[in-house]
Structures are given as structure tokens and as C-alpha cells.
PDB file of C-alpha atoms in Angstrom:
ATOM      1  CA  MET N   9      88.524 -50.035 -20.120  1.00 52.00           C
ATOM      2  CA  LYS N  10      92.272 -50.761 -20.329  1.00 62.00           C
ATOM      3  CA  HIS N  11      93.470 -54.377 -20.530  1.00 75.00           C
ATOM      4  CA  ILE N  12      90.329 -55.676 -22.254  1.00 78.00           C
ATOM      5  CA  ASP N  13      92.445 -58.211 -24.111  1.00 80.00           C
ATOM      6  CA  LYS N  14      93.930 -59.446 -20.828  1.00 89.00           C
ATOM      7  CA  ILE N  15      90.462 -59.815 -19.298  1.00 90.00           C
ATOM      8  CA  TYR N  16      89.427 -62.057 -22.177  1.00 85.00           C
ATOM      9  CA  ARG N  17      92.623 -64.085 -21.889  1.00 89.00           C
ATOM     10  CA  LEU N  18      92.189 -64.555 -18.135  1.00 93.00           C
ATOM     11  CA  ASP N  19      88.563 -65.550 -18.647  1.00 90.00           C
ATOM     12  CA  SER N  20      89.671 -68.124 -21.199  1.00 89.00           C
ATOM     13  CA  LEU N  21      92.348 -69.479 -18.825  1.00 92.00           C
ATOM     14  CA  LEU N  22      89.899 -69.892 -15.948  1.00 92.00           C
ATOM     15  CA  ARG N  23      87.219 -71.523 -18.099  1.00 87.00           C
ATOM     16  CA  GLU N  24      89.583 -74.012 -19.726  1.00 86.00           C
ATOM     17  CA  ARG N  25      91.354 -75.208 -16.567  1.00 87.00           C
ATOM     18  CA  ARG N  26      90.078 -77.956 -14.284  1.00 85.00           C
ATOM     19  CA  THR N  27      92.453 -76.948 -11.493  1.00 92.00           C
ATOM     20  CA  PRO N  28      93.333 -73.531  -9.979  1.00 94.00           C
ATOM     21  CA  ILE N  29      96.001 -71.473 -11.721  1.00 95.00           C
ATOM     22  CA  SER N  30      98.662 -69.688  -9.700  1.00 96.00           C
ATOM     23  CA  GLY N  31      99.057 -65.935  -9.662  1.00 95.00           C
ATOM     24  CA  LYS N  32     102.536 -66.295 -11.132  1.00 95.00           C
ATOM     25  CA  ALA N  33     101.219 -68.357 -14.035  1.00 95.00           C
ATOM     26  CA  ILE N  34      98.543 -65.727 -14.704  1.00 95.00           C
ATOM     27  CA  GLU N  35     101.199 -63.013 -14.837  1.00 95.00           C
ATOM     28  CA  GLU N  36     103.225 -65.039 -17.328  1.00 94.00           C
ATOM     29  CA  LYS N  37     100.230 -65.849 -19.534  1.00 93.00           C
ATOM     30  CA  LEU N  38      98.991 -62.261 -19.525  1.00 93.00           C
ATOM     31  CA  GLU N  39     102.487 -60.771 -19.709  1.00 92.00           C
ATOM     32  CA  CYS N  40     101.736 -58.353 -16.902  1.00 94.00           C
ATOM     33  CA  SER N  41     102.897 -57.389 -13.426  1.00 94.00           C
ATOM     34  CA  ARG N  42     101.437 -58.647 -10.169  1.00 95.00           C
ATOM     35  CA  ALA N  43      99.762 -55.267  -9.577  1.00 95.00           C
ATOM     36  CA  THR N  44      98.088 -55.384 -12.992  1.00 94.00           C
ATOM     37  CA  ARG N  45      96.973 -58.970 -12.368  1.00 95.00           C
ATOM     38  CA  ASP N  46      95.386 -57.950  -9.060  1.00 95.00           C
ATOM     39  CA  ARG N  47      93.612 -54.984 -10.653  1.00 93.00           C
ATOM     40  CA  ILE N  48      92.210 -57.158 -13.431  1.00 93.00           C
ATOM     41  CA  ILE N  49      90.945 -59.782 -10.994  1.00 94.00           C
ATOM     42  CA  GLN N  50      89.384 -57.106  -8.786  1.00 93.00           C
ATOM     43  CA  TYR N  51      87.732 -55.454 -11.787  1.00 89.00           C
ATOM     44  CA  MET N  52      86.312 -58.737 -13.042  1.00 89.00           C
ATOM     45  CA  ARG N  53      84.930 -59.571  -9.605  1.00 91.00           C
ATOM     46  CA  GLU N  54      83.391 -56.175  -8.862  1.00 87.00           C
ATOM     47  CA  MET N  55      82.343 -54.912 -12.267  1.00 83.00           C
ATOM     48  CA  LEU N  56      81.766 -58.042 -14.339  1.00 84.00           C
ATOM     49  CA  SER N  57      80.444 -60.270 -11.525  1.00 84.00           C
ATOM     50  CA  ALA N  58      83.053 -62.901 -12.362  1.00 89.00           C
ATOM     51  CA  PRO N  59      83.004 -65.745  -9.748  1.00 91.00           C
ATOM     52  CA  ILE N  60      86.802 -65.724  -9.311  1.00 93.00           C
ATOM     53  CA  ASP N  61      87.836 -67.430  -6.079  1.00 93.00           C
ATOM     54  CA  TYR N  62      91.211 -68.306  -4.558  1.00 95.00           C
ATOM     55  CA  ASP N  63      92.084 -71.806  -3.310  1.00 94.00           C
ATOM     56  CA  ARG N  64      94.535 -71.340  -0.447  1.00 93.00           C
ATOM     57  CA  GLU N  65      95.493 -75.025  -0.312  1.00 93.00           C
ATOM     58  CA  ARG N  66      96.359 -75.267  -3.991  1.00 93.00           C
ATOM     59  CA  LYS N  67      97.418 -71.598  -4.155  1.00 93.00           C
ATOM     60  CA  GLY N  68      95.561 -70.706  -7.297  1.00 95.00           C
ATOM     61  CA  TYR N  69      92.602 -68.872  -8.802  1.00 96.00           C
ATOM     62  CA  TYR N  70      89.550 -70.557 -10.314  1.00 94.00           C
ATOM     63  CA  TYR N  71      85.955 -69.950 -11.390  1.00 92.00           C
ATOM     64  CA  ASP N  72      83.558 -71.037  -8.640  1.00 90.00           C
ATOM     65  CA  HIS N  73      80.512 -72.364 -10.484  1.00 81.00           C
ATOM     66  CA  ALA N  74      79.043 -74.103  -7.436  1.00 78.00           C
ATOM     67  CA  GLN N  75      76.234 -71.567  -6.962  1.00 68.00           C
ATOM     68  CA  ALA N  76      75.713 -70.753 -10.634  1.00 66.00           C
ATOM     69  CA  ILE N  77      72.805 -71.993 -12.744  1.00 66.00           C
ATOM     70  CA  ARG N  78      75.024 -71.987 -15.831  1.00 74.00           C
ATOM     71  CA  PRO N  79      78.768 -71.463 -16.468  1.00 79.00           C
ATOM     72  CA  TYR N  80      79.887 -67.833 -16.197  1.00 83.00           C
ATOM     73  CA  GLU N  81      80.341 -65.816 -19.377  1.00 80.00           C
ATOM     74  CA  LEU N  82      81.740 -62.336 -19.812  1.00 79.00           C
ATOM     75  CA  PRO N  83      79.208 -59.652 -20.710  1.00 72.00           C
ATOM     76  CA  GLY N  84      78.989 -59.031 -24.428  1.00 60.00           C
ATOM     77  CA  LEU N  85      78.975 -55.223 -24.236  1.00 53.00           C
ATOM     78  CA  TRP N  86      82.124 -53.186 -23.575  1.00 57.00           C
ATOM     79  CA  PHE N  87      82.791 -49.470 -23.355  1.00 61.00           C
ATOM     80  CA  ASN N  88      85.933 -47.419 -23.093  1.00 62.00           C
ATOM     81  CA  ALA N  89      86.117 -44.374 -20.823  1.00 61.00           C
ATOM     82  CA  GLN N  90      85.117 -41.891 -23.501  1.00 67.00           C
ATOM     83  CA  GLU N  91      82.100 -44.011 -24.464  1.00 67.00           C
ATOM     84  CA  LEU N  92      81.053 -44.192 -20.814  1.00 64.00           C
ATOM     85  CA  GLN N  93      81.253 -40.411 -20.578  1.00 67.00           C
ATOM     86  CA  ALA N  94      79.104 -40.118 -23.694  1.00 72.00           C
ATOM     87  CA  LEU N  95      76.547 -42.547 -22.253  1.00 71.00           C
ATOM     88  CA  LEU N  96      76.340 -40.525 -19.048  1.00 69.00           C
ATOM     89  CA  ALA N  97      75.748 -37.405 -21.111  1.00 73.00           C
ATOM     90  CA  CYS N  98      73.006 -39.193 -23.080  1.00 74.00           C
ATOM     91  CA  ARG N  99      71.382 -40.304 -19.832  1.00 69.00           C
ATOM     92  CA  HIS N 100      71.443 -36.710 -18.609  1.00 70.00           C
ATOM     93  CA  ILE N 101      69.852 -35.507 -21.836  1.00 71.00           C
ATOM     94  CA  LEU N 102      67.148 -38.205 -21.700  1.00 68.00           C
ATOM     95  CA  SER N 103      66.241 -37.389 -18.108  1.00 69.00           C
ATOM     96  CA  ASN N 104      65.858 -33.728 -19.071  1.00 69.00           C
ATOM     97  CA  ILE N 105      63.833 -34.421 -22.194  1.00 66.00           C
ATOM     98  CA  SER N 106      61.312 -36.595 -20.340  1.00 65.00           C
ATOM     99  CA  PRO N 107      61.590 -35.950 -16.598  1.00 60.00           C
ATOM    100  CA  GLY N 108      60.189 -38.792 -14.524  1.00 61.00           C
ATOM    101  CA  ILE N 109      59.889 -41.375 -17.286  1.00 62.00           C
ATOM    102  CA  LEU N 110      61.960 -44.482 -16.500  1.00 62.00           C
ATOM    103  CA  GLN N 111      63.476 -42.505 -13.623  1.00 67.00           C
ATOM    104  CA  ASP N 112      64.367 -45.492 -11.423  1.00 69.00           C
ATOM    105  CA  ALA N 113      65.819 -47.558 -14.254  1.00 66.00           C
ATOM    106  CA  ILE N 114      67.809 -44.595 -15.569  1.00 68.00           C
ATOM    107  CA  ALA N 115      69.160 -43.848 -12.081  1.00 72.00           C
ATOM    108  CA  GLN N 116      70.377 -47.451 -11.786  1.00 72.00           C
ATOM    109  CA  LEU N 117      72.013 -47.165 -15.196  1.00 68.00           C
ATOM    110  CA  GLN N 118      73.772 -43.974 -14.127  1.00 69.00           C
ATOM    111  CA  GLN N 119      75.119 -45.606 -10.974  1.00 72.00           C
ATOM    112  CA  ARG N 120      76.415 -48.528 -13.010  1.00 68.00           C
ATOM    113  CA  LEU N 121      78.067 -46.269 -15.578  1.00 67.00           C
ATOM    114  CA  GLU N 122      79.666 -44.097 -12.899  1.00 67.00           C
ATOM    115  CA  LYS N 123      81.010 -47.205 -11.185  1.00 66.00           C
ATOM    116  CA  LEU N 124      82.537 -48.410 -14.445  1.00 62.00           C
ATOM    117  CA  LEU N 125      83.985 -44.977 -15.120  1.00 61.00           C
ATOM    118  CA  ALA N 126      85.601 -44.883 -11.678  1.00 62.00           C
ATOM    119  CA  HIS N 127      87.780 -47.844 -12.690  1.00 56.00           C
ATOM    120  CA  ASN N 128      89.372 -45.883 -15.523  1.00 55.00           C
ATOM    121  CA  PRO N 129      92.366 -44.025 -14.055  1.00 53.00           C
ATOM    122  CA  GLY N 130      92.819 -40.450 -15.202  1.00 54.00           C
ATOM    123  CA  ILE N 131      89.259 -40.178 -16.526  1.00 56.00           C
ATOM    124  CA  THR N 132      86.900 -38.086 -14.421  1.00 63.00           C
ATOM    125  CA  LYS N 133      83.129 -38.055 -14.353  1.00 65.00           C
ATOM    126  CA  PRO N 134      81.880 -35.416 -16.825  1.00 66.00           C
ATOM    127  CA  ASP N 135      80.261 -32.294 -15.387  1.00 71.00           C
ATOM    128  CA  LEU N 136      76.748 -32.878 -16.700  1.00 68.00           C
ATOM    129  CA  ASN N 137      75.628 -29.444 -15.527  1.00 72.00           C
ATOM    130  CA  LYS N 138      77.427 -28.152 -18.614  1.00 72.00           C
ATOM    131  CA  ILE N 139      74.659 -29.697 -20.729  1.00 71.00           C
ATOM    132  CA  LYS N 140      71.373 -27.814 -20.459  1.00 74.00           C
ATOM    133  CA  ILE N 141      68.056 -28.847 -22.010  1.00 73.00           C
ATOM    134  CA  LEU N 142      65.337 -26.184 -22.102  1.00 75.00           C
ATOM    135  CA  ASN N 143      61.918 -27.714 -22.698  1.00 77.00           C
ATOM    136  CA  GLN N 144      59.213 -25.413 -23.986  1.00 80.00           C
ATOM    137  CA  ALA N 145      55.479 -26.002 -23.570  1.00 81.00           C
ATOM    138  CA  ASN N 146      55.996 -29.655 -22.674  1.00 80.00           C
ATOM    139  CA  ARG N 147      53.035 -31.378 -21.052  1.00 84.00           C
ATOM    140  CA  SER N 148      53.197 -33.846 -18.167  1.00 81.00           C
ATOM    141  CA  SER N 149      52.545 -37.507 -18.949  1.00 80.00           C
ATOM    142  CA  ASN N 150      51.595 -40.304 -16.577  1.00 82.00           C
ATOM    143  CA  ASP N 151      54.734 -42.437 -16.112  1.00 81.00           C
ATOM    144  CA  ALA N 152      52.737 -45.641 -15.598  1.00 86.00           C
ATOM    145  CA  VAL N 153      50.778 -45.010 -18.798  1.00 91.00           C
ATOM    146  CA  PHE N 154      53.973 -44.294 -20.735  1.00 90.00           C
ATOM    147  CA  LEU N 155      55.613 -47.517 -19.524  1.00 87.00           C
ATOM    148  CA  GLN N 156      52.554 -49.592 -20.447  1.00 92.00           C
ATOM    149  CA  ILE N 157      52.569 -48.062 -23.916  1.00 94.00           C
ATOM    150  CA  ALA N 158      56.295 -48.760 -24.327  1.00 91.00           C
ATOM    151  CA  THR N 159      55.800 -52.345 -23.119  1.00 92.00           C
ATOM    152  CA  ALA N 160      53.026 -52.946 -25.639  1.00 95.00           C
ATOM    153  CA  LEU N 161      55.029 -51.316 -28.423  1.00 94.00           C
ATOM    154  CA  PHE N 162      58.197 -53.351 -27.852  1.00 92.00           C
ATOM    155  CA  ASN N 163      56.314 -56.624 -27.318  1.00 94.00           C
ATOM    156  CA  GLY N 164      53.908 -56.194 -30.208  1.00 96.00           C
ATOM    157  CA  LYS N 165      50.702 -56.199 -28.131  1.00 96.00           C
ATOM    158  CA  ARG N 166      47.405 -54.365 -28.423  1.00 97.00           C
ATOM    159  CA  LEU N 167      46.180 -51.778 -25.938  1.00 97.00           C
ATOM    160  CA  THR N 168      42.824 -50.544 -24.744  1.00 98.00           C
ATOM    161  CA  ILE N 169      43.079 -46.836 -23.987  1.00 97.00           C
ATOM    162  CA  SER N 170      40.829 -44.177 -22.521  1.00 97.00           C
ATOM    163  CA  TYR N 171      41.493 -41.042 -24.562  1.00 97.00           C
ATOM    164  CA  HIS N 172      40.443 -37.437 -23.922  1.00 96.00           C
ATOM    165  CA  ALA N 173      40.759 -35.607 -27.241  1.00 93.00           C
ATOM    166  CA  ARG N 174      41.583 -31.915 -27.217  1.00 91.00           C
ATOM    167  CA  SER N 175      40.037 -31.316 -30.631  1.00 86.00           C
ATOM    168  CA  ASP N 176      36.437 -31.917 -29.495  1.00 91.00           C
ATOM    169  CA  ASN N 177      36.910 -32.340 -25.712  1.00 93.00           C
ATOM    170  CA  GLN N 178      35.325 -35.808 -25.964  1.00 94.00           C
ATOM    171  CA  ARG N 179      36.362 -38.989 -24.147  1.00 95.00           C
ATOM    172  CA  SER N 180      36.496 -42.342 -25.903  1.00 96.00           C
ATOM    173  CA  ARG N 181      37.611 -45.899 -25.277  1.00 96.00           C
ATOM    174  CA  ARG N 182      39.562 -47.552 -28.073  1.00 96.00           C
ATOM    175  CA  ASP N 183      41.478 -50.694 -28.912  1.00 97.00           C
ATOM    176  CA  ILE N 184      44.695 -49.794 -30.706  1.00 98.00           C
ATOM    177  CA  SER N 185      47.763 -51.442 -32.196  1.00 98.00           C
ATOM    178  CA  PRO N 186      50.790 -49.271 -31.280  1.00 97.00           C
ATOM    179  CA  GLN N 187      53.189 -48.569 -34.144  1.00 96.00           C
ATOM    180  CA  THR N 188      55.586 -45.778 -33.146  1.00 94.00           C
ATOM    181  CA  LEU N 189      56.313 -43.501 -30.184  1.00 91.00           C
ATOM    182  CA  VAL N 190      57.159 -40.017 -31.414  1.00 90.00           C
ATOM    183  CA  ARG N 191      58.835 -37.176 -29.511  1.00 87.00           C
ATOM    184  CA  TYR N 192      57.570 -34.059 -31.261  1.00 89.00           C
ATOM    185  CA  ARG N 193      58.016 -30.481 -30.067  1.00 88.00           C
ATOM    186  CA  ASP N 194      58.843 -31.543 -26.502  1.00 84.00           C
ATOM    187  CA  ASN N 195      55.836 -33.866 -26.183  1.00 88.00           C
ATOM    188  CA  TRP N 196      55.143 -37.561 -26.751  1.00 90.00           C
ATOM    189  CA  TYR N 197      52.705 -38.924 -29.340  1.00 93.00           C
ATOM    190  CA  LEU N 198      51.713 -42.492 -30.137  1.00 95.00           C
ATOM    191  CA  ASP N 199      51.113 -43.454 -33.750  1.00 94.00           C
ATOM    192  CA  ALA N 200      48.725 -46.404 -33.740  1.00 96.00           C
ATOM    193  CA  TRP N 201      46.155 -48.305 -35.757  1.00 96.00           C
ATOM    194  CA  CYS N 202      42.757 -47.509 -34.223  1.00 96.00           C
ATOM    195  CA  HIS N 203      40.531 -50.596 -34.455  1.00 96.00           C
ATOM    196  CA  TRP N 204      37.466 -48.462 -33.700  1.00 93.00           C
ATOM    197  CA  ARG N 205      38.036 -45.959 -36.519  1.00 92.00           C
ATOM    198  CA  ARG N 206      39.911 -48.501 -38.644  1.00 93.00           C
ATOM    199  CA  GLN N 207      42.468 -45.818 -39.424  1.00 92.00           C
ATOM    200  CA  LEU N 208      45.957 -44.744 -38.477  1.00 91.00           C
ATOM    201  CA  ARG N 209      45.811 -42.107 -35.759  1.00 92.00           C
ATOM    202  CA  SER N 210      48.205 -40.074 -33.600  1.00 92.00           C
ATOM    203  CA  PHE N 211      47.380 -39.895 -29.890  1.00 95.00           C
ATOM    204  CA  ALA N 212      48.875 -37.350 -27.487  1.00 94.00           C
ATOM    205  CA  VAL N 213      50.291 -39.528 -24.697  1.00 94.00           C
ATOM    206  CA  ASP N 214      49.453 -36.923 -22.057  1.00 94.00           C
ATOM    207  CA  ARG N 215      45.755 -37.273 -23.030  1.00 96.00           C
ATOM    208  CA  ILE N 216      45.670 -41.031 -22.486  1.00 96.00           C
ATOM    209  CA  ASP N 217      44.044 -41.421 -19.061  1.00 93.00           C
ATOM    210  CA  LYS N 218      44.032 -45.198 -18.713  1.00 95.00           C
ATOM    211  CA  VAL N 219      45.644 -48.073 -20.539  1.00 96.00           C
ATOM    212  CA  VAL N 220      45.156 -51.840 -20.440  1.00 96.00           C
ATOM    213  CA  LEU N 221      47.729 -54.187 -21.957  1.00 95.00           C
ATOM    214  CA  LEU N 222      45.967 -56.906 -23.960  1.00 96.00           C
ATOM    215  CA  ALA N 223      47.134 -60.432 -24.718  1.00 95.00           C
ATOM    216  CA  GLU N 224      46.294 -60.055 -28.410  1.00 96.00           C
ATOM    217  CA  ASN N 225      49.112 -59.379 -30.828  1.00 97.00           C
ATOM    218  CA  ALA N 226      49.115 -55.934 -32.403  1.00 97.00           C
ATOM    219  CA  ASP N 227      48.567 -55.456 -36.109  1.00 96.00           C
ATOM    220  CA  THR N 228      51.935 -54.340 -37.440  1.00 93.00           C
ATOM    221  CA  LEU N 229      51.935 -52.054 -40.451  1.00 92.00           C
ATOM    222  CA  ALA N 230      54.729 -51.805 -42.971  1.00 91.00           C
ATOM    223  CA  PRO N 231      57.213 -48.952 -42.395  1.00 88.00           C
ATOM    224  CA  GLU N 232      56.425 -47.678 -45.889  1.00 86.00           C
ATOM    225  CA  GLN N 233      52.738 -47.360 -45.008  1.00 86.00           C
ATOM    226  CA  LEU N 234      53.537 -45.435 -41.833  1.00 86.00           C
ATOM    227  CA  GLN N 235      55.945 -43.189 -43.719  1.00 82.00           C
ATOM    228  CA  GLN N 236      53.371 -42.487 -46.403  1.00 79.00           C
ATOM    229  CA  HIS N 237      50.689 -41.619 -43.862  1.00 78.00           C
ATOM    230  CA  PHE N 238      52.594 -39.614 -41.246  1.00 77.00           C
ATOM    231  CA  ALA N 239      55.711 -38.153 -42.836  1.00 73.00           C
ATOM    232  CA  HIS N 240      54.486 -36.523 -46.019  1.00 74.00           C
ATOM    233  CA  SER N 241      52.183 -33.870 -44.574  1.00 76.00           C
ATOM    234  CA  TYR N 242      53.118 -30.960 -42.329  1.00 80.00           C
ATOM    235  CA  GLY N 243      53.607 -31.335 -38.578  1.00 83.00           C
ATOM    236  CA  ILE N 244      51.758 -33.785 -36.374  1.00 81.00           C
ATOM    237  CA  PHE N 245      48.722 -33.941 -38.669  1.00 77.00           C
ATOM    238  CA  SER N 246      48.658 -37.055 -40.821  1.00 71.00           C
ATOM    239  CA  GLY N 247      47.366 -37.834 -44.279  1.00 75.00           C
ATOM    240  CA  SER N 248      48.578 -37.203 -47.795  1.00 81.00           C
ATOM    241  CA  PRO N 249      49.344 -33.539 -48.499  1.00 88.00           C
ATOM    242  CA  GLN N 250      46.637 -31.847 -50.535  1.00 91.00           C
ATOM    243  CA  HIS N 251      48.052 -28.320 -50.664  1.00 96.00           C
ATOM    244  CA  GLN N 252      51.277 -26.367 -51.141  1.00 96.00           C
ATOM    245  CA  ALA N 253      51.952 -23.381 -48.897  1.00 98.00           C
ATOM    246  CA  ILE N 254      54.140 -20.672 -50.422  1.00 98.00           C
ATOM    247  CA  LEU N 255      55.713 -18.377 -47.827  1.00 98.00           C
ATOM    248  CA  ASN N 256      57.937 -15.348 -48.443  1.00 98.00           C
ATOM    249  CA  PHE N 257      60.188 -14.424 -45.516  1.00 98.00           C
ATOM    250  CA  SER N 258      61.849 -11.043 -45.131  1.00 98.00           C
ATOM    251  CA  ALA N 259      65.575 -10.805 -45.834  1.00 97.00           C
ATOM    252  CA  GLU N 260      66.245 -10.328 -42.125  1.00 97.00           C
ATOM    253  CA  ARG N 261      64.187 -13.319 -40.969  1.00 97.00           C
ATOM    254  CA  ALA N 262      65.643 -15.422 -43.778  1.00 97.00           C
ATOM    255  CA  ARG N 263      68.960 -15.513 -41.913  1.00 96.00           C
ATOM    256  CA  TRP N 264      67.278 -17.976 -39.532  1.00 97.00           C
ATOM    257  CA  VAL N 265      64.605 -19.641 -41.669  1.00 97.00           C
ATOM    258  CA  ALA N 266      66.964 -20.532 -44.518  1.00 97.00           C
ATOM    259  CA  ASP N 267      68.797 -22.906 -42.172  1.00 96.00           C
ATOM    260  CA  GLU N 268      65.630 -24.488 -40.751  1.00 96.00           C
ATOM    261  CA  HIS N 269      64.115 -27.804 -41.778  1.00 94.00           C
ATOM    262  CA  TRP N 270      60.333 -27.469 -41.871  1.00 94.00           C
ATOM    263  CA  HIS N 271      59.471 -30.508 -43.996  1.00 92.00           C
ATOM    264  CA  SER N 272      61.250 -33.384 -45.717  1.00 88.00           C
ATOM    265  CA  GLN N 273      59.875 -32.292 -49.114  1.00 91.00           C
ATOM    266  CA  GLN N 274      60.183 -28.538 -48.732  1.00 95.00           C
ATOM    267  CA  GLN N 275      61.444 -26.424 -51.628  1.00 97.00           C
ATOM    268  CA  SER N 276      63.103 -23.055 -51.353  1.00 98.00           C
ATOM    269  CA  GLN N 277      64.637 -20.244 -53.351  1.00 98.00           C
ATOM    270  CA  TRP N 278      66.108 -16.796 -52.814  1.00 98.00           C
ATOM    271  CA  LEU N 279      64.124 -13.983 -54.427  1.00 98.00           C
ATOM    272  CA  ALA N 280      65.732 -11.093 -56.271  1.00 97.00           C
ATOM    273  CA  ASP N 281      64.937  -8.627 -53.475  1.00 96.00           C
ATOM    274  CA  GLY N 282      66.717 -10.760 -50.851  1.00 96.00           C
ATOM    275  CA  ARG N 283      63.619 -12.445 -49.475  1.00 98.00           C
ATOM    276  CA  TYR N 284      63.479 -16.209 -48.976  1.00 98.00           C
ATOM    277  CA  GLN N 285      60.628 -18.269 -50.416  1.00 98.00           C
ATOM    278  CA  LEU N 286      59.683 -21.553 -48.782  1.00 98.00           C
ATOM    279  CA  THR N 287      57.205 -24.024 -50.283  1.00 98.00           C
ATOM    280  CA  ILE N 288      55.743 -26.655 -47.953  1.00 96.00           C
ATOM    281  CA  PRO N 289      53.253 -29.490 -48.603  1.00 94.00           C
ATOM    282  CA  PHE N 290      50.462 -29.815 -46.036  1.00 94.00           C
ATOM    283  CA  ASN N 291      47.085 -31.392 -45.391  1.00 91.00           C
ATOM    284  CA  ASP N 292      45.663 -29.777 -42.241  1.00 91.00           C
ATOM    285  CA  HIS N 293      46.595 -26.086 -41.987  1.00 94.00           C
ATOM    286  CA  ARG N 294      46.139 -25.563 -38.210  1.00 93.00           C
ATOM    287  CA  GLU N 295      49.696 -26.244 -37.064  1.00 93.00           C
ATOM    288  CA  LEU N 296      51.184 -24.499 -40.085  1.00 96.00           C
ATOM    289  CA  LEU N 297      49.053 -21.436 -39.315  1.00 97.00           C
ATOM    290  CA  MET N 298      50.504 -21.225 -35.793  1.00 96.00           C
ATOM    291  CA  ASP N 299      54.042 -21.450 -37.160  1.00 96.00           C
ATOM    292  CA  ILE N 300      53.321 -18.694 -39.680  1.00 98.00           C
ATOM    293  CA  LEU N 301      51.822 -16.363 -37.076  1.00 98.00           C
ATOM    294  CA  LYS N 302      54.841 -16.595 -34.788  1.00 96.00           C
ATOM    295  CA  HIS N 303      56.882 -14.832 -37.490  1.00 98.00           C
ATOM    296  CA  GLY N 304      54.446 -11.906 -37.534  1.00 97.00           C
ATOM    297  CA  ALA N 305      55.094  -9.302 -40.228  1.00 97.00           C
ATOM    298  CA  GLU N 306      58.349 -11.019 -41.253  1.00 98.00           C
ATOM    299  CA  VAL N 307      56.458 -13.524 -43.434  1.00 98.00           C
ATOM    300  CA  GLU N 308      53.873 -13.184 -46.198  1.00 98.00           C
ATOM    301  CA  VAL N 309      51.611 -16.060 -47.241  1.00 98.00           C
ATOM    302  CA  ILE N 310      51.373 -16.162 -51.046  1.00 98.00           C
ATOM    303  CA  ALA N 311      49.252 -19.303 -51.484  1.00 98.00           C
ATOM    304  CA  PRO N 312      46.874 -21.058 -51.160  1.00 98.00           C
ATOM    305  CA  GLY N 313      44.070 -18.531 -50.901  1.00 98.00           C
ATOM    306  CA  PHE N 314      42.312 -20.173 -47.945  1.00 98.00           C
ATOM    307  CA  LEU N 315      45.544 -20.044 -45.908  1.00 98.00           C
ATOM    308  CA  VAL N 316      45.910 -16.332 -46.729  1.00 98.00           C
ATOM    309  CA  GLN N 317      42.332 -15.854 -45.531  1.00 98.00           C
ATOM    310  CA  ALA N 318      43.001 -17.822 -42.327  1.00 98.00           C
ATOM    311  CA  VAL N 319      45.907 -15.483 -41.514  1.00 98.00           C
ATOM    312  CA  ARG N 320      43.707 -12.432 -42.228  1.00 98.00           C
ATOM    313  CA  GLU N 321      41.032 -13.751 -39.869  1.00 98.00           C
ATOM    314  CA  GLN N 322      43.549 -14.268 -37.077  1.00 97.00           C
ATOM    315  CA  ILE N 323      44.930 -10.751 -37.549  1.00 96.00           C
ATOM    316  CA  ALA N 324      41.402  -9.308 -37.474  1.00 96.00           C
ATOM    317  CA  ALA N 325      40.578 -11.261 -34.315  1.00 96.00           C
ATOM    318  CA  MET N 326      43.727  -9.958 -32.614  1.00 95.00           C
ATOM    319  CA  GLN N 327      42.907  -6.400 -33.660  1.00 94.00           C
ATOM    320  CA  THR N 328      39.490  -6.784 -32.033  1.00 93.00           C
ATOM    321  CA  ILE N 329      41.080  -7.967 -28.783  1.00 93.00           C
ATOM    322  CA  TYR N 330      43.563  -5.091 -28.619  1.00 91.00           C
ATOM    323  CA  ALA N 331      41.381  -2.330 -30.097  1.00 87.00           C
ATOM    324  CA  GLY N 332      41.296   0.777 -27.927  1.00 75.00           C
ATOM    325  CA  ARG N 333      44.086  -0.297 -25.599  1.00 75.00           C
TER     326      ARG N 333
END
């Protein structure tokens, strides 16, 4: 906002004085016109909730602390018009990434930001329809469950969850210590210490049916331990990588893949015939197999042997499905 320095100076004047200060004196102290003075006072009242009142008998402005629990202080966070526009864009992106989550709170934030932006002359509200987020294969999560998880995470508390695993279609009840919320491939996952399994686990948030916030403090693991467990293997599957996948992409497909980041420790090289070779560490091959198959005949698995065999089996299964059609 313009005149931030003048707002601070007026705030200082009103806090330091024991008697009202005239409008003329404010103009002199702030080195501004009467119109600017009035705009600043209006802005502070409406946008910063400043308790500025006017004493008609003594013809001056003052801070009315009569109804306040403590003396008024200016907010500590300030944005200029461009920053407000950027925040509105971020809010729009967030609401599209996770529709429904924190919807009411985000809507209130948007109203507040738009109100602040309206007080910046010459700056218009950005057309947020020019930003489009296309989610793919995202799964719906329970907003109440998500908020309970976030509350436990930020306050360092344990949770009891009811979890319906996709891997074996079994339901279980577990006490967990939340560590990290992860947005991965358009879906939310919770990395947590499972007190039942006594291991670090990743839980799909959309498969958590019920959650109870406990009074007990969560066990907090060191960032290095989390990094070692979750970040070194491929995809959402955790654990130390035990294998290296070597993939050769066709020269045509390489125009895309060469610019993609598959893993933090990936290695790559261009082959003499124009193909692109990508080497990726992994532990569990299931997610990697899906990513390989989506490239079809444009990629060849060189190693390890069991991954080559897994691709062969998938191709054979597909041939069986489509045979005779």
C-alpha cells in the first residue's frame, strides 16, 4: 500500500500523545495534504482496525482505548498491491489443487485480500480465470479428517486413525505420530510413525475413515531420518533403494523425458544412436512399472532382470485381453 511510512508515523503520533492532535498538525507532521490525511485515517480505521476517533470539543484525533483489552498495535504484516495480487493467485491455485479443504477460511482470506487490494488506486483485481489447474486422477478426501490431521501435525499431537488399505483391502486402527503432509500426484499422503507397526509409514489421506486427536505429544523424528526413509527410493514407496532401473528412451520420447525429474539421485546420458538412458534407484517396483508402461514402445527396460520380466508379464496379460479383437 502507498504511504506505509505515513501510517507508521501517524500511529506513533497517536500512541505518544495524551491529548487529541488536530488534523492540521497531522498534515504538517506527515507532510501531506488534507485529502491524503483523510485517506490514511480511513484506511487505518477500515483495513487495520485502528481505533481512531475524533474529539469534536478539542478538535483532534486520538486512539480510543476505552473498549480495548490492550493498547492498539499495527499489524506486523504488510503487502503492496503486486504482492496482494500474487496472494490472490496463490489462493486460487490452492483452492483448485485441493477443492473443499479449508474452503471457508480461504474464502475469508480472499475477501480480506480483495478488500485490501481495492484500496490501491490503479491496481485491479487479477483475472484468476487466466490460471487453470487441471487435476488428474485426484481422489476426494474428507475435509474434517484433513483438518484434524493438519491440527495434529502443526500442534505436535498423536492421532488414532481408522485406515482402509488399498494394498490388501483390510481395515485397521492405529495410533500414529504425524510427521509430514505430502501432496503427491494430485493426492494427499501423511507420513507418520506408526506405533502399531513401530515403523515409518505413508497413509493415503483419502483412505483414512476416522481420526481422533489425542492429548499425547507426537514422537517427532529428525528431518534427516525422514529424508533417508522417504526421499531416496522411487515414488511414494519408502525404504532404502535396493535396485537400479536402467531405462532407454527413444530419441523422439527423449525430447520430453530428458527435461523431466524422476528422482533426486537419477543419472542420465545420451547414447550414440540418439536414445536417452535414465538410471533410477528404487525399492518397490510397482509405481515405477506403471510409469514405464505409460511410455509403451518408446522405452526399453535394460535392468534389473526382474523388472524386465514384470514388463513382459504385463504385455502378455494385455495381449490376452485384446486377443482376437
